[in-house]
Amino acid sequence: ADLSEVKWVTPFFFEANEAYLYGRDLFGARGLDLKVGQQKALFGVGDQFNPTNVINPDDFEDVLLFGEQSGNLMVRLDYSPVWNFQITGILIPIFKPALLPDTGYLAQSPDRMPFTDETTRWNLAAESYTAEALYNTPTVVRNVNIQTPEINAKNMQEYARIAATLGGQDIAVSYFHGFNDTPVPLTEDTYQSTEPICKNPDDPESECVDGLLQTDVTLGYPSMHMVGFNMVGEFDAFSWMSKTFKPVG
């Protein structure tokens, strides 16, 4: 639930998503621009779902604004020696996690955790259901510990991008080294409690369990390397088809 609170996700922050210093044509070099401060760096050509737009953390506070991102402290350098070519480099010194929606706490149910291995997922489901059905001992999450990357030079995030316009197409190749902004389970420790628990201790007819399997989960933000490719432009399909598929007879 803390990941739905701005004051926890970003203890020190600018209320504005963008507040930065901007310098143009630095050192007399035409097209060499520098931005330093709180800002958004939005790249890619996708509508809402944009897998190469990973620099700023996602902002899920408002479910009606899916795809919204929040600003972050960064240093951005752009160099455009000619109008149709640009090189961009970005350094993000402090990691900022995504702001989760108010319903984020629902994901702490163990059977909703994502798994890359099907066998592990089925084993966990089978063990949980068996403990609850045969031994009346359901599995619950007791504590959720969150590990964010430490603030140091090693954990700085980097981004590089080369973009150009070729043949009427806008093409860009990018590379990002940083952290996933949404947490994933890293470790899980389960402890058994054999003390019976009832919803209403004063009512002998209330629902009771013979014990609990209490799970402590550690969430973290794994590091990631991403290579991206974007292309957008116009293509005259009618002209191409008329040249390729000529009428017969």
PDB file of N, CA and C in Angstrom, residues 53 58 93 125 127 211 224:
ATOM      1  N   ASN A  53       9.625   3.373 -24.101  1.00  0.00           N
ATOM      2  CA  ASN A  53       9.559   4.607 -23.320  1.00  0.00           C
ATOM      3  C   ASN A  53       9.701   4.250 -21.837  1.00  0.00           C
ATOM      4  N   ASP A  58       6.320   5.107 -14.279  1.00  0.00           N
ATOM      5  CA  ASP A  58       4.892   5.173 -14.555  1.00  0.00           C
ATOM      6  C   ASP A  58       4.147   5.775 -13.371  1.00  0.00           C
ATOM      7  N   PRO A  93      20.524  10.149 -11.850  1.00  0.00           N
ATOM      8  CA  PRO A  93      21.323   9.794 -10.668  1.00  0.00           C
ATOM      9  C   PRO A  93      20.547   9.081  -9.565  1.00  0.00           C
ATOM     10  N   ALA A 125       0.489 -23.094  -6.030  1.00  0.00           N
ATOM     11  CA  ALA A 125      -0.967 -23.155  -5.960  1.00  0.00           C
ATOM     12  C   ALA A 125      -1.426 -24.456  -5.307  1.00  0.00           C
ATOM     13  N   GLU A 127       0.219 -26.437  -3.198  1.00  0.00           N
ATOM     14  CA  GLU A 127       0.545 -26.475  -1.770  1.00  0.00           C
ATOM     15  C   GLU A 127      -0.385 -25.573  -0.962  1.00  0.00           C
ATOM     16  N   GLY A 211      -4.869 -22.682  11.966  1.00  0.00           N
ATOM     17  CA  GLY A 211      -3.556 -22.064  11.961  1.00  0.00           C
ATOM     18  C   GLY A 211      -3.357 -21.276  10.675  1.00  0.00           C
ATOM     19  N   MET A 224      17.867  -3.827 -15.492  1.00  0.00           N
ATOM     20  CA  MET A 224      17.477  -4.213 -16.833  1.00  0.00           C
ATOM     21  C   MET A 224      18.342  -3.517 -17.864  1.00  0.00           C
TER      22      MET A 224
END
